[in-house]
Amino acid sequence: MSTLLIVAHAPLATALQAVAQHVYPECGARVHALDVPTAWSPDEVERCLWARLEEVGVGDLLMLADVFGATPCRGAQAVAARRPRTRLVAGVNVPMLWRSVSYVECELDELVERALAGAQSGVLLVSGAPAPTAAACAQR
């Protein structure tokens, strides 16, 4: 079983943690959050992540970051690069999170696949005109 750690700009991480616990109240011991204040550097994020991991004592770890290349993700990348049995996925959304929580008992690499599938299948146009294609946008 893996542990999930959401790393995002404040207050998104704890908000997503609350969303996970709303639907899966029993997930509290498996879903953790680190809200990253605006003033933090990637090094500060990394230090706080190591401290948090020490507190919760995890084995397999899936970190979910909000935006690739942003400070929370860069700090998480530093941890993932040096910590075995750790994966980092950027672009967290609610469908990804719920899919991750519901499959937390899977092997780590399968959990990553399920998280990515949840994120991709959870984003769709629900109403209104179809989104313009890339070709149509290029013509403007």
Short mmCIF file of C-alpha atoms in Angstrom, two decimals:
data_model
loop_
_atom_site.label_atom_id
_atom_site.label_comp_id
_atom_site.label_asym_id
_atom_site.label_seq_id
_atom_site.Cartn_x
_atom_site.Cartn_y
_atom_site.Cartn_z
CA MET A 1 0.00 0.00 0.00
CA SER A 2 1.25 3.44 -0.93
CA THR A 3 1.04 6.79 0.77
CA LEU A 4 -0.15 9.86 -1.13
CA LEU A 5 1.39 13.26 -0.49
CA ILE A 6 -0.13 16.31 -2.17
CA VAL A 7 2.37 19.14 -2.67
CA ALA A 8 0.82 22.36 -3.93
CA HIS A 9 0.61 26.10 -3.58
CA ALA A 10 -1.22 27.06 -0.37
CA PRO A 11 -4.06 26.33 0.32
CA LEU A 12 -4.61 23.84 -2.52
CA ALA A 13 -2.87 20.84 -0.95
CA THR A 14 -4.98 20.82 2.22
CA ALA A 15 -8.12 21.60 0.21
CA LEU A 16 -7.49 18.54 -1.98
CA GLN A 17 -6.75 16.46 1.11
CA ALA A 18 -10.15 17.54 2.51
CA VAL A 19 -11.83 16.58 -0.78
CA ALA A 20 -10.25 13.14 -0.59
CA GLN A 21 -11.37 12.67 3.01
CA HIS A 22 -14.89 13.88 2.17
CA VAL A 23 -15.40 10.99 -0.27
CA TYR A 24 -13.06 8.48 1.40
CA PRO A 25 -13.22 9.24 5.15
CA GLU A 26 -11.04 6.24 5.93
CA CYS A 27 -8.11 7.56 3.85
CA GLY A 28 -6.80 9.94 6.52
CA ALA A 29 -3.71 7.89 7.37
CA ARG A 30 -2.77 7.52 3.70
CA VAL A 31 -3.29 11.04 2.30
CA HIS A 32 -1.06 13.88 3.45
CA ALA A 33 -0.65 17.46 2.29
CA LEU A 34 2.03 20.12 2.18
CA ASP A 35 0.82 23.64 1.42
CA VAL A 36 3.65 25.69 -0.04
CA PRO A 37 3.62 29.41 0.84
CA THR A 38 4.49 31.89 -1.89
CA ALA A 39 7.79 32.88 -0.27
CA TRP A 40 9.25 29.35 -0.11
CA SER A 41 12.08 28.23 -2.37
CA PRO A 42 12.32 24.72 -3.82
CA ASP A 43 14.98 23.98 -1.16
CA GLU A 44 12.53 24.90 1.61
CA VAL A 45 9.90 22.66 0.03
CA GLU A 46 12.40 19.82 -0.12
CA ARG A 47 13.37 20.26 3.56
CA CYS A 48 9.74 20.28 4.64
CA LEU A 49 8.96 17.22 2.54
CA TRP A 50 11.80 15.25 4.13
CA ALA A 51 10.54 16.29 7.58
CA ARG A 52 6.97 15.29 6.70
CA LEU A 53 8.12 11.92 5.38
CA GLU A 54 10.03 11.36 8.61
CA GLU A 55 6.85 12.12 10.60
CA VAL A 56 4.59 9.76 8.67
CA GLY A 57 7.16 7.00 8.10
CA VAL A 58 6.14 5.91 4.61
CA GLY A 59 7.27 3.13 2.28
CA ASP A 60 5.98 3.51 -1.27
CA LEU A 61 5.10 7.13 -1.97
CA LEU A 62 3.13 8.85 -4.70
CA MET A 63 3.52 12.62 -4.62
CA LEU A 64 0.95 14.69 -6.49
CA ALA A 65 2.07 18.22 -7.38
CA ASP A 66 -0.10 21.00 -8.73
CA VAL A 67 1.98 22.44 -11.60
CA PHE A 68 5.02 21.02 -13.37
CA GLY A 69 8.02 23.33 -13.00
CA ALA A 70 6.54 25.39 -10.16
CA THR A 71 8.20 25.61 -6.75
CA PRO A 72 6.21 22.77 -5.09
CA CYS A 73 6.99 20.42 -7.95
CA ARG A 74 10.68 21.34 -8.04
CA GLY A 75 11.03 20.65 -4.32
CA ALA A 76 9.22 17.33 -4.75
CA GLN A 77 11.45 16.44 -7.72
CA ALA A 78 14.51 16.77 -5.50
CA VAL A 79 12.99 14.33 -3.00
CA ALA A 80 11.83 11.89 -5.67
CA ALA A 81 15.29 11.87 -7.26
CA ARG A 82 16.89 10.66 -4.02
CA ARG A 83 14.15 8.52 -2.49
CA PRO A 84 13.56 4.97 -3.71
CA ARG A 85 10.00 3.76 -4.24
CA THR A 86 8.78 7.28 -4.93
CA ARG A 87 6.92 8.65 -7.92
CA LEU A 88 5.91 12.23 -8.66
CA VAL A 89 3.01 13.22 -10.89
CA ALA A 90 2.30 16.88 -11.73
CA GLY A 91 -1.05 18.37 -12.66
CA VAL A 92 -3.12 16.99 -9.80
CA ASN A 93 -6.87 17.31 -10.13
CA VAL A 94 -9.80 15.84 -8.21
CA PRO A 95 -10.40 12.87 -10.57
CA MET A 96 -6.69 11.98 -10.30
CA LEU A 97 -6.80 12.24 -6.54
CA TRP A 98 -9.95 10.15 -6.14
CA ARG A 99 -8.60 7.50 -8.49
CA SER A 100 -5.34 7.42 -6.53
CA VAL A 101 -7.14 7.05 -3.21
CA SER A 102 -9.40 4.31 -4.50
CA TYR A 103 -6.44 2.31 -5.86
CA VAL A 104 -3.90 3.08 -3.11
CA GLU A 105 -3.46 -0.67 -2.46
CA CYS A 106 -2.04 -1.26 -5.96
CA GLU A 107 1.66 -1.56 -6.66
CA LEU A 108 3.26 1.87 -7.02
CA ASP A 109 3.71 1.86 -10.81
CA GLU A 110 0.13 0.64 -11.35
CA LEU A 111 -1.07 3.36 -8.98
CA VAL A 112 0.70 5.96 -11.14
CA GLU A 113 -1.00 4.59 -14.27
CA ARG A 114 -4.39 4.72 -12.54
CA ALA A 115 -3.76 8.28 -11.31
CA LEU A 116 -2.85 9.47 -14.81
CA ALA A 117 -5.88 7.73 -16.31
CA GLY A 118 -8.14 9.35 -13.73
CA ALA A 119 -6.73 12.78 -14.48
CA GLN A 120 -7.12 12.42 -18.23
CA SER A 121 -10.57 10.85 -18.25
CA GLY A 122 -11.84 13.36 -15.70
CA VAL A 123 -11.30 16.39 -17.92
CA LEU A 124 -13.90 16.85 -20.64
CA LEU A 125 -16.11 19.42 -22.28
CA VAL A 126 -19.56 19.04 -20.72
CA SER A 127 -21.60 21.69 -22.49
CA GLY A 128 -21.25 24.51 -24.96
CA ALA A 129 -19.52 24.67 -28.30
CA PRO A 130 -16.76 22.19 -28.98
CA ALA A 131 -13.28 23.45 -28.18
CA PRO A 132 -11.40 24.78 -31.22
CA THR A 133 -8.76 22.52 -32.68
CA ALA A 134 -5.08 23.45 -32.69
CA ALA A 135 -5.29 24.08 -36.45
CA ALA A 136 -8.21 26.50 -36.00
CA CYS A 137 -6.29 28.37 -33.31
CA ALA A 138 -3.21 28.66 -35.53
CA GLN A 139 -5.30 30.33 -38.27
CA ARG A 140 -6.34 33.21 -36.02
#
